Tab-separated table of C-alpha atoms in Angstrom:
chain	number	residue	atom	x	y	z
A	11	MET	CA	0.000	0.000	0.000
A	12	VAL	CA	2.778	2.392	0.949
A	13	SER	CA	4.656	1.800	-2.303
A	14	LYS	CA	1.510	2.454	-4.357
A	15	MET	CA	0.953	5.777	-2.599
A	16	SER	CA	4.508	6.926	-3.113
A	17	SER	CA	4.377	6.130	-6.834
A	18	LYS	CA	1.251	8.273	-7.101
A	19	MET	CA	3.073	11.160	-5.444
A	20	VAL	CA	5.958	10.748	-7.849
A	21	GLY	CA	3.399	10.748	-10.677
A	22	SER	CA	2.011	14.162	-9.735
A	23	ASN	CA	5.534	15.531	-9.245
A	24	ASN	CA	6.400	14.372	-12.740
A	25	LEU	CA	3.357	16.195	-14.094
A	26	ALA	CA	4.296	19.421	-12.362
A	27	HIS	CA	7.855	19.027	-13.546
A	28	ALA	CA	6.781	18.375	-17.137
A	29	ARG	CA	4.454	21.377	-17.038
A	30	ARG	CA	7.284	23.610	-15.818
A	31	MET	CA	9.586	22.284	-18.555
A	32	VAL	CA	7.031	23.084	-21.257
A	33	GLN	CA	6.522	26.602	-19.835
A	34	GLN	CA	10.267	27.174	-19.748
A	35	LEU	CA	10.762	25.900	-23.298
A	36	ARG	CA	7.957	28.135	-24.594
A	37	VAL	CA	9.670	31.183	-23.111
A	38	GLU	CA	13.051	30.138	-24.484
A	39	ALA	CA	11.692	29.383	-27.947
A	40	SER	CA	10.220	32.852	-28.269
A	41	ILE	CA	13.338	34.991	-27.727
A	42	GLU	CA	14.870	37.106	-30.447
A	43	ARG	CA	18.076	35.735	-32.078
A	44	ILE	CA	20.648	37.108	-34.492
A	45	LYS	CA	22.885	35.355	-37.003
A	46	VAL	CA	26.216	33.940	-35.909
A	47	SER	CA	27.963	36.033	-38.577
A	48	LYS	CA	26.653	39.243	-36.997
A	49	ALA	CA	27.375	38.052	-33.460
A	50	SER	CA	30.925	37.058	-34.436
A	51	ALA	CA	31.506	40.387	-36.158
A	52	ASP	CA	30.435	42.201	-32.992
A	53	LEU	CA	32.739	40.096	-30.797
A	54	MET	CA	35.643	40.795	-33.159
A	55	ARG	CA	34.883	44.491	-33.228
A	56	TYR	CA	34.880	44.643	-29.434
A	57	CYS	CA	38.269	42.886	-29.305
A	58	GLY	CA	39.674	45.232	-31.906
A	59	GLU	CA	38.445	48.379	-30.168
A	60	HIS	CA	39.769	47.337	-26.768
A	61	ALA	CA	42.962	45.536	-27.765
A	62	LYS	CA	45.182	48.537	-27.219
A	63	TYR	CA	43.977	48.864	-23.626
A	64	ASP	CA	44.709	45.221	-22.804
A	65	PRO	CA	48.086	44.965	-20.997
A	66	LEU	CA	48.230	41.166	-21.104
A	67	LEU	CA	47.600	41.189	-24.839
A	68	MET	CA	49.857	44.056	-25.886
A	69	GLY	CA	52.498	43.683	-23.221
A	70	ILE	CA	53.410	46.788	-21.276
A	71	PRO	CA	56.907	47.873	-20.351
A	72	ALA	CA	58.254	46.674	-17.008
A	73	SER	CA	58.323	50.228	-15.717
A	74	GLU	CA	54.538	50.460	-15.976
A	75	ASN	CA	53.649	47.030	-14.678
A	76	PRO	CA	53.812	46.877	-10.878
A	77	PHE	CA	54.304	43.130	-11.021
A	78	LYS	CA	57.215	43.050	-13.408
A	79	ASP	CA	60.551	43.630	-11.762
A	80	LYS	CA	62.284	46.784	-12.796
A	81	LYS	CA	65.826	46.587	-13.989
A	82	PRO	CA	68.170	47.081	-11.075
A	83	CYS	CA	70.034	50.360	-10.971
A	84	ILE	CA	73.781	50.186	-11.234
A	85	ILE	CA	75.676	52.792	-9.378
A	86	LEU	CA	78.768	53.591	-11.356
B	19	MET	CA	17.877	49.242	3.346
B	20	CYS	CA	18.593	47.313	0.230
B	21	ASP	CA	20.031	49.185	-2.675
B	22	GLN	CA	17.625	49.284	-5.600
B	23	THR	CA	20.008	48.706	-8.464
B	24	PHE	CA	17.599	47.301	-11.014
B	25	LEU	CA	16.754	49.362	-14.081
B	26	ALA	CA	14.177	48.422	-16.681
B	27	ILE	CA	15.566	48.357	-20.185
B	28	THR	CA	12.214	49.134	-21.797
B	29	PHE	CA	9.301	50.370	-19.783
B	30	GLY	CA	5.878	51.046	-21.183
B	31	PRO	CA	2.425	49.692	-21.896
B	32	CYS	CA	2.250	45.909	-22.244
B	33	ASP	CA	0.760	44.735	-25.567
B	34	ASN	CA	-1.489	42.346	-23.702
B	35	CYS	CA	-2.650	43.867	-20.430
B	36	SER	CA	-1.918	47.545	-21.302
B	37	GLN	CA	-0.398	48.234	-17.912
B	38	ASN	CA	2.814	50.246	-17.678
B	39	LYS	CA	5.463	47.745	-16.618
B	40	PRO	CA	9.021	46.641	-17.432
B	41	LEU	CA	8.757	44.788	-20.757
B	42	MET	CA	10.338	41.679	-22.209
B	43	ASN	CA	10.934	41.827	-25.978
B	44	ILE	CA	9.954	38.486	-27.463
B	45	TYR	CA	8.781	37.072	-30.782
B	46	LEU	CA	5.465	35.200	-31.226
B	47	LYS	CA	4.961	33.607	-34.639
B	48	ASN	CA	7.785	35.829	-35.945
B	49	GLU	CA	6.065	39.039	-34.835
B	50	PRO	CA	7.919	41.179	-32.304
B	51	ILE	CA	5.818	41.904	-29.264
B	52	ASN	CA	6.361	43.577	-25.925
B	53	TYR	CA	4.826	41.715	-23.032
B	54	CYS	CA	5.352	42.357	-19.336
B	55	SER	CA	6.852	39.408	-17.477
B	56	LEU	CA	3.477	38.438	-15.990
B	57	CYS	CA	1.885	38.182	-19.421
B	58	VAL	CA	4.852	36.161	-20.698
B	59	GLU	CA	4.260	33.636	-17.898
B	60	LEU	CA	0.523	33.512	-18.629
B	61	MET	CA	1.184	33.037	-22.327
B	62	ALA	CA	3.502	30.166	-21.561
B	63	CYS	CA	0.824	28.543	-19.401
B	64	GLN	CA	-1.991	28.755	-21.951
B	65	GLY	CA	-3.458	25.452	-22.955
B	66	LEU	CA	-1.683	23.630	-20.194
B	67	ALA	CA	-4.697	23.227	-17.970
B	68	LYS	CA	-6.978	21.361	-20.314
B	69	GLY	CA	-6.499	17.723	-21.206
B	70	GLU	CA	-2.875	17.479	-20.329
B	71	THR	CA	-1.246	14.284	-19.355
B	72	ILE	CA	2.342	13.478	-18.796
B	73	HIS	CA	2.444	12.160	-22.362
B	74	THR	CA	1.052	15.264	-24.081
B	75	LEU	CA	3.418	17.430	-22.030
B	76	LYS	CA	6.404	15.265	-22.874
B	77	ALA	CA	5.438	15.323	-26.541
B	78	GLU	CA	5.135	19.099	-26.475
B	79	SER	CA	8.482	19.285	-24.680
B	80	GLU	CA	10.112	17.320	-27.473
B	81	THR	CA	8.498	19.447	-30.217
B	82	LEU	CA	9.590	22.636	-28.474
B	83	LYS	CA	13.148	21.361	-28.075
B	84	GLY	CA	13.173	20.435	-31.756
B	85	LYS	CA	11.851	23.863	-32.661
B	86	LEU	CA	14.544	25.555	-30.516
B	87	GLU	CA	17.253	23.556	-32.289
B	88	GLU	CA	15.762	24.456	-35.664
B	89	GLU	CA	15.584	28.151	-34.861
B	90	ARG	CA	19.157	28.132	-33.592
B	91	ALA	CA	20.399	26.199	-36.626
B	92	LYS	CA	18.769	28.637	-39.089
B	93	LEU	CA	21.050	31.392	-37.865
B	94	HIS	CA	24.185	29.263	-37.854
B	95	ASP	CA	25.537	30.637	-41.127
B	96	VAL	CA	29.237	30.672	-40.256
B	97	GLU	CA	31.708	29.705	-37.535
B	98	LEU	CA	33.426	32.339	-35.356
B	99	HIS	CA	36.915	31.109	-36.246
B	100	GLN	CA	36.093	31.421	-39.955
B	101	VAL	CA	35.067	35.056	-39.538
B	102	ALA	CA	38.231	35.548	-37.485
B	103	GLU	CA	40.554	34.225	-40.198
B	104	LYS	CA	41.087	37.702	-41.582
B	105	ILE	CA	42.519	39.166	-38.375
B	106	GLU	CA	46.182	38.954	-37.489
B	107	ALA	CA	47.377	36.017	-35.474
B	108	LEU	CA	48.772	36.806	-32.061
B	109	GLY	CA	52.526	36.770	-31.535
B	110	GLN	CA	54.468	34.752	-29.004
B	111	PHE	CA	53.441	35.254	-25.429
B	112	VAL	CA	55.919	35.401	-22.617
B	113	MET	CA	54.169	35.175	-19.297
B	114	LYS	CA	56.034	34.289	-16.172
B	115	THR	CA	55.279	33.881	-12.520
B	116	ARG	CA	56.062	37.255	-10.981
B	117	ARG	CA	54.933	36.558	-7.426
B	118	THR	CA	54.259	33.396	-5.460
B	119	LEU	CA	51.966	33.765	-2.460
B	120	LYS	CA	52.770	31.115	0.118
B	121	GLY	CA	50.993	30.780	3.400
B	122	HIS	CA	48.003	28.533	3.002
B	123	GLY	CA	48.368	25.219	4.779
B	124	ASN	CA	46.214	23.346	2.324
B	125	LYS	CA	44.642	23.469	-1.162
B	126	VAL	CA	43.715	26.944	-2.398
B	127	LEU	CA	40.128	26.719	-3.676
B	128	CYS	CA	39.138	30.238	-4.634
B	129	MET	CA	40.447	33.754	-4.968
B	130	ASP	CA	39.231	37.241	-5.882
B	131	TRP	CA	40.866	40.582	-6.652
B	132	CYS	CA	40.029	43.803	-4.877
B	133	ARG	CA	39.075	46.741	-7.119
B	134	ASP	CA	42.246	48.510	-5.976
B	135	LYS	CA	44.097	46.042	-8.276
B	136	ARG	CA	46.572	45.016	-5.627
B	137	ARG	CA	44.764	43.169	-2.872
B	138	ILE	CA	43.649	39.592	-3.159
B	139	VAL	CA	41.483	37.385	-0.976
B	140	SER	CA	41.961	33.619	-1.116
B	141	SER	CA	40.352	30.696	0.660
B	142	SER	CA	41.490	27.151	1.207
B	143	GLN	CA	40.511	23.656	2.254
B	144	ASP	CA	41.801	24.114	5.792
B	145	GLY	CA	39.251	26.829	6.507
B	146	LYS	CA	41.630	29.781	6.261
B	147	VAL	CA	40.753	32.950	4.358
B	148	ILE	CA	43.724	35.271	3.744
B	149	VAL	CA	43.869	38.815	2.373
B	150	TRP	CA	47.195	39.532	0.588
B	151	ASP	CA	48.888	42.559	-0.867
B	152	ALA	CA	49.899	41.135	-4.253
B	153	TYR	CA	52.627	43.725	-4.890
B	154	THR	CA	54.578	42.901	-1.739
B	155	THR	CA	53.195	39.374	-1.052
B	156	ASN	CA	52.438	40.422	2.533
B	157	LYS	CA	49.461	38.934	4.322
B	158	GLU	CA	47.196	41.685	5.556
B	159	HIS	CA	44.416	39.738	7.246
B	160	ALA	CA	43.694	36.134	8.078
B	161	VAL	CA	40.467	34.545	9.277
B	162	THR	CA	39.800	30.965	10.238
B	163	MET	CA	36.342	29.822	9.230
B	164	PRO	CA	34.507	27.297	11.398
B	165	CYS	CA	34.310	24.896	8.455
B	166	THR	CA	36.712	23.279	6.021
B	167	TRP	CA	36.586	23.500	2.205
B	168	VAL	CA	35.942	27.212	1.856
B	169	MET	CA	35.037	26.973	-1.810
B	170	ALA	CA	33.924	30.520	-2.370
B	171	CYS	CA	35.332	33.908	-1.530
B	172	ALA	CA	34.727	37.384	-2.898
B	173	TYR	CA	35.976	40.913	-2.295
B	174	ALA	CA	33.404	43.655	-1.760
B	175	PRO	CA	33.438	46.469	-4.351
B	176	SER	CA	34.394	48.996	-1.663
B	177	GLY	CA	37.350	46.854	-0.585
B	178	CYS	CA	36.096	47.015	2.982
B	179	ALA	CA	34.774	43.492	3.363
B	180	VAL	CA	35.141	39.940	2.109
B	181	ALA	CA	32.528	37.211	1.781
B	182	CYS	CA	33.254	33.506	2.004
B	183	GLY	CA	31.617	30.148	2.541
B	184	GLY	CA	31.776	26.454	1.775
B	185	LEU	CA	30.808	23.310	3.619
B	186	ASP	CA	29.024	25.349	6.268
B	187	ASN	CA	26.254	25.964	3.669
B	188	LYS	CA	26.424	29.654	4.471
B	189	CYS	CA	27.942	32.791	3.028
B	190	SER	CA	29.428	35.059	5.711
B	191	VAL	CA	30.649	38.624	5.333
B	192	TYR	CA	33.676	39.860	7.300
B	193	PRO	CA	34.249	43.622	7.410
B	194	LEU	CA	37.991	44.343	7.100
B	195	SER	CA	39.431	46.817	9.519
B	196	LEU	CA	42.654	48.766	9.322
B	197	ASP	CA	43.606	47.534	12.765
B	198	LYS	CA	45.659	44.413	12.124
B	199	ASN	CA	45.169	43.142	15.639
B	200	GLU	CA	41.412	43.207	15.513
B	201	ASN	CA	39.733	39.835	15.614
B	202	LEU	CA	37.900	39.639	12.296
B	203	ALA	CA	35.900	36.592	13.298
B	204	ALA	CA	34.092	38.610	15.961
B	205	LYS	CA	32.488	40.920	13.393
B	206	LYS	CA	31.311	38.122	11.113
B	207	LYS	CA	27.835	38.429	9.626
B	208	SER	CA	26.002	35.376	8.285
B	209	VAL	CA	24.149	36.374	5.155
B	210	ALA	CA	23.142	33.387	3.044
B	211	MET	CA	21.719	30.032	4.098
B	212	HIS	CA	21.556	27.140	1.674
B	213	THR	CA	20.731	23.495	2.233
B	214	ASN	CA	24.006	22.299	0.745
B	215	TYR	CA	27.560	23.595	0.249
B	216	LEU	CA	28.200	27.090	-1.048
B	217	SER	CA	30.070	26.805	-4.354
B	218	SER	CA	30.387	30.445	-5.395
B	219	CYS	CA	29.526	33.942	-4.222
B	220	SER	CA	29.754	37.416	-5.671
B	221	PHE	CA	28.822	40.916	-4.557
B	222	THR	CA	26.612	42.798	-7.000
B	223	ASN	CA	27.578	46.386	-7.835
B	224	SER	CA	27.490	47.405	-4.186
B	225	ASP	CA	28.424	45.977	-0.803
B	226	MET	CA	24.720	45.590	-0.050
B	227	GLN	CA	23.784	42.512	-2.048
B	228	ILE	CA	25.366	39.112	-2.582
B	229	LEU	CA	24.609	36.478	-5.176
B	230	THR	CA	25.322	32.864	-4.187
B	231	SER	CA	25.241	29.454	-5.847
B	232	SER	CA	25.030	26.172	-4.036
B	233	GLY	CA	25.255	22.406	-4.161
B	234	ASP	CA	21.517	22.425	-3.457
B	235	GLY	CA	20.946	23.323	-7.128
B	236	THR	CA	19.809	26.910	-6.586
B	237	CYS	CA	21.249	30.398	-6.809
B	238	ALA	CA	20.035	33.190	-4.559
B	239	LEU	CA	20.291	36.945	-4.108
B	240	TRP	CA	20.614	38.217	-0.536
B	241	ASP	CA	20.528	41.555	1.239
B	242	VAL	CA	23.708	41.786	3.301
B	243	GLU	CA	22.406	44.054	6.057
B	244	SER	CA	19.308	42.042	6.947
B	245	GLY	CA	20.309	38.609	5.622
B	246	GLN	CA	16.998	38.541	3.786
B	247	LEU	CA	16.505	36.431	0.667
B	248	LEU	CA	15.598	38.826	-2.150
B	249	GLN	CA	15.256	36.373	-5.044
B	250	SER	CA	15.925	32.721	-5.672
B	251	PHE	CA	16.732	31.039	-8.961
B	252	HIS	CA	15.505	27.510	-9.619
B	253	GLY	CA	16.165	25.585	-12.781
B	254	HIS	CA	19.326	23.556	-12.412
B	255	SER	CA	18.754	19.879	-11.771
B	256	ALA	CA	22.056	19.318	-9.959
B	257	ASP	CA	24.729	21.229	-8.001
B	258	VAL	CA	25.442	24.736	-9.285
B	259	LEU	CA	29.213	25.153	-9.318
B	260	SER	CA	29.807	28.655	-10.557
B	261	LEU	CA	28.170	31.977	-11.297
B	262	ASN	CA	29.171	35.283	-12.861
B	263	LEU	CA	27.408	38.641	-13.014
B	264	ALA	CA	27.052	40.459	-16.312
B	265	PRO	CA	29.333	43.508	-16.686
B	266	SER	CA	27.434	46.400	-15.160
B	267	GLU	CA	26.746	48.243	-18.413
B	268	THR	CA	24.679	45.444	-19.880
B	269	GLY	CA	22.012	44.998	-17.299
B	270	ASN	CA	20.837	42.780	-14.544
B	271	THR	CA	21.559	39.235	-15.550
B	272	PHE	CA	23.967	36.560	-14.464
B	273	VAL	CA	25.066	33.195	-15.776
B	274	SER	CA	25.449	29.984	-13.761
B	275	GLY	CA	26.913	26.578	-14.615
B	276	GLY	CA	26.457	23.272	-12.890
B	277	CYS	CA	26.765	19.524	-12.665
B	278	ASP	CA	23.714	19.099	-14.907
B	279	LYS	CA	26.010	20.243	-17.805
B	280	LYS	CA	23.829	23.301	-18.310
B	281	ALA	CA	24.743	26.958	-18.341
B	282	ASN	CA	21.721	29.132	-17.506
B	283	VAL	CA	21.289	32.863	-17.925
B	284	TRP	CA	18.992	34.486	-15.356
B	285	ASP	CA	17.124	37.766	-15.020
B	286	MET	CA	17.924	39.006	-11.508
B	287	ARG	CA	14.712	40.983	-11.159
B	288	SER	CA	12.202	38.272	-12.004
B	289	GLY	CA	14.150	35.129	-11.144
B	290	GLN	CA	13.347	33.872	-14.635
B	291	ASN	CA	15.734	31.590	-16.497
B	292	VAL	CA	15.931	33.438	-19.809
B	293	GLN	CA	18.357	31.250	-21.758
B	294	SER	CA	19.845	27.821	-21.309
B	295	PHE	CA	22.760	26.077	-23.042
B	296	GLU	CA	23.489	22.383	-22.843
B	297	THR	CA	26.338	21.333	-25.103
B	298	HIS	CA	28.999	20.322	-22.594
B	299	GLU	CA	29.526	16.636	-21.964
B	300	SER	CA	30.276	16.920	-18.279
B	301	ASP	CA	30.044	19.229	-15.237
B	302	ILE	CA	30.553	22.927	-15.920
B	303	ASN	CA	33.071	24.135	-13.336
B	304	SER	CA	33.362	27.774	-14.251
B	305	VAL	CA	31.436	30.447	-16.149
B	306	LYS	CA	32.654	33.945	-17.073
B	307	TYR	CA	31.125	36.750	-19.118
B	308	TYR	CA	32.938	38.163	-22.128
B	309	PRO	CA	33.800	41.823	-21.309
B	310	SER	CA	31.092	43.213	-23.622
B	311	GLY	CA	28.411	41.141	-21.895
B	312	ASP	CA	27.227	39.608	-25.194
B	313	ALA	CA	28.794	36.206	-24.614
B	314	PHE	CA	30.207	33.983	-21.899
B	315	ALA	CA	32.821	31.240	-21.616
B	316	THR	CA	32.646	27.998	-19.665
B	317	GLY	CA	35.238	25.504	-18.415
B	318	SER	CA	34.201	21.931	-17.902
B	319	ASP	CA	35.276	18.486	-16.736
B	320	ASP	CA	34.950	17.331	-20.354
B	321	ALA	CA	38.384	19.023	-20.935
B	322	THR	CA	36.934	21.758	-23.141
B	323	CYS	CA	36.142	25.424	-22.716
B	324	ARG	CA	33.334	26.848	-24.833
B	325	LEU	CA	32.086	30.270	-25.848
B	326	TYR	CA	28.329	30.918	-26.030
B	327	ASP	CA	26.927	34.020	-27.680
B	328	LEU	CA	23.774	35.315	-25.979
B	329	ARG	CA	22.303	37.156	-28.943
B	330	ALA	CA	22.860	34.257	-31.359
B	331	ASP	CA	21.641	31.950	-28.573
B	332	ARG	CA	24.185	29.211	-29.282
B	333	GLU	CA	27.679	27.903	-28.739
B	334	VAL	CA	30.068	29.689	-31.122
B	335	ALA	CA	33.479	28.260	-30.240
B	336	ILE	CA	35.114	25.252	-28.559
B	337	TYR	CA	38.595	25.473	-27.108
B	338	SER	CA	40.029	21.995	-26.974
B	339	LYS	CA	42.948	19.844	-28.044
B	340	GLU	CA	43.328	16.106	-28.204
B	341	SER	CA	46.289	16.380	-25.860
B	342	ILE	CA	44.179	18.050	-23.175
B	343	ILE	CA	42.304	15.351	-21.315
B	344	PHE	CA	41.916	16.872	-17.876
B	345	GLY	CA	39.029	19.087	-16.863
B	346	ALA	CA	39.178	22.874	-16.900
B	347	SER	CA	38.423	24.183	-13.438
B	348	SER	CA	38.409	27.932	-13.989
B	349	VAL	CA	38.319	30.459	-16.845
B	350	ASP	CA	38.748	34.209	-17.216
B	351	PHE	CA	39.084	36.716	-20.071
B	352	SER	CA	41.755	39.346	-20.545
B	353	LEU	CA	40.517	42.954	-20.620
B	354	SER	CA	39.767	43.099	-24.359
B	355	GLY	CA	38.289	39.595	-24.440
B	356	ARG	CA	40.858	38.389	-26.967
B	357	LEU	CA	42.562	35.988	-24.556
B	358	LEU	CA	40.956	33.279	-22.433
B	359	PHE	CA	42.972	31.982	-19.487
B	360	ALA	CA	41.939	28.523	-18.317
B	361	GLY	CA	43.279	26.534	-15.387
B	362	TYR	CA	43.227	22.757	-15.689
B	363	ASN	CA	43.419	19.726	-13.456
B	364	ASP	CA	46.664	18.680	-15.185
B	365	TYR	CA	48.430	21.507	-13.279
B	366	THR	CA	48.705	23.799	-16.323
B	367	ILE	CA	47.137	27.042	-17.476
B	368	ASN	CA	46.298	27.282	-21.166
B	369	VAL	CA	45.896	30.639	-22.871
B	370	TRP	CA	43.478	30.587	-25.833
B	371	ASP	CA	42.902	33.028	-28.696
B	372	VAL	CA	39.161	33.542	-28.192
B	373	LEU	CA	38.419	34.510	-31.795
B	374	LYS	CA	40.586	32.029	-33.699
B	375	GLY	CA	40.079	29.147	-31.289
B	376	THR	CA	43.763	28.295	-31.067
B	377	ARG	CA	46.000	27.935	-28.036
B	378	VAL	CA	48.631	30.674	-27.787
B	379	ALA	CA	50.501	29.622	-24.660
B	380	ILE	CA	50.706	26.944	-22.012
B	381	LEU	CA	51.959	27.942	-18.580
B	382	PHE	CA	53.661	25.540	-16.201
B	383	GLY	CA	54.546	26.181	-12.612
B	384	HIS	CA	51.914	24.801	-10.301
B	385	GLU	CA	52.566	21.449	-8.699
B	386	ASN	CA	48.979	20.374	-8.413
B	387	ARG	CA	45.551	21.141	-9.918
B	388	VAL	CA	44.861	24.761	-10.764
B	389	SER	CA	41.587	25.530	-9.019
B	390	THR	CA	41.030	29.208	-9.788
B	391	VAL	CA	42.189	31.804	-12.327
B	392	ARG	CA	41.299	35.525	-12.242
B	393	VAL	CA	42.574	38.482	-14.237
B	394	SER	CA	43.262	41.640	-12.230
B	395	PRO	CA	40.757	44.535	-12.564
B	396	ASP	CA	43.157	46.647	-14.670
B	397	GLY	CA	44.274	43.660	-16.745
B	398	THR	CA	47.975	43.962	-15.910
B	399	ALA	CA	48.287	40.449	-14.476
B	400	PHE	CA	46.314	37.376	-13.579
B	401	CYS	CA	46.383	35.243	-10.465
B	402	SER	CA	46.046	31.479	-10.217
B	403	GLY	CA	45.347	29.412	-7.117
B	404	SER	CA	46.177	25.736	-6.856
B	405	TRP	CA	45.901	22.583	-4.812
B	406	ASP	CA	49.666	22.960	-4.262
B	407	ASN	CA	48.736	25.502	-1.521
B	408	THR	CA	50.106	28.504	-3.391
B	409	LEU	CA	48.849	31.378	-5.513
B	410	ARG	CA	50.870	32.724	-8.426
B	411	ILE	CA	50.705	36.121	-10.091
B	412	TRP	CA	51.548	35.980	-13.815
B	413	ALA	CA	52.344	38.905	-16.104
């Protein structure tokens, strides 16, 4: 008897779960999308515009990077 | 008082109920419409009440999934790396360990940079949370948490507090004081309560709100002052391992990744899961937004990192090599988004050209798994934490 009751509970949980899945998929299916070519072009444009401000990409001189060790001074 | 940071992107009369509300821009039968979030929910529920059985719902589920795939495929006209062929390849990269932060007695699990670009907070398996000055490698503060495996830590935007948590299922905030002798543990404030371990936490744009993700499969937004739950996010079917907030200019969303192999994008206001991506073959360990906010990268146990574009609603790049067979635990972008730094369980850090999809450098140095990788706020260096108990600053 107990096992029959618990399978009924699982049944209604499955229904609620399936209903939620369908709701979620309906929302997801209705969003606006753009082509990959346009999306890629935008990503590339962003990289291009910001590349010069990217220290790890361009490399900045040791004197400007607090982590790079500066050349030691030699006292002549 | 909680800081109201949410802004509506479009606000106006809803096409359905005519009330003035924040609007969601969606397409129904290829017509653009503006519905408020309540009407979107009602629309999604139409027809569900009558004559539904588990079978009709499952069948509709399958048709909708098929339709999603079809819609996504229609727009898949080219690959990102093909479009990127015309740009110059990157030169040789020389990145070395510039600082090694030693002091943790056990595996380093997480780290975060302070906005002042020099302080770092890190947490480890032995329960210790340490605040370092990365320029000098000095330890500025140390706190011992009452639990082990502190898997999440974050620096507050003001630099005046840190949040951390792990196996205690909570996220606690410690205000940092200038007095080195002050007992930080005494001022601790418990903010978040989950029913399983805390995997990740992040402050929003202010010190007043924290976003958390947990092994209980949910994410949640909390008010720091009162500890009140402001919004919860349900949708993952397994542990959520990582989350990342969208860059502030692009609005109030965040992305989460979990053991159900899904990466979900959420609207922080409504708690709605707005987009979902499931192409990974194993747990997603790390998620990170591209600096423009239009895409995000993931690192997974399936040994690949992937890039998903939000406006194209699909995966646009995979970063993988046959020789890489260990999972990627953590990913982060350089400032321009051209480079992706990924830490792996084979003790290395691979640097990928995001646009071309090729690897530009492989960094050795750690003597155990790399658990966390974060680029500094001004992009001059990045820090990696590892199970070898150390953190390394690379530049």
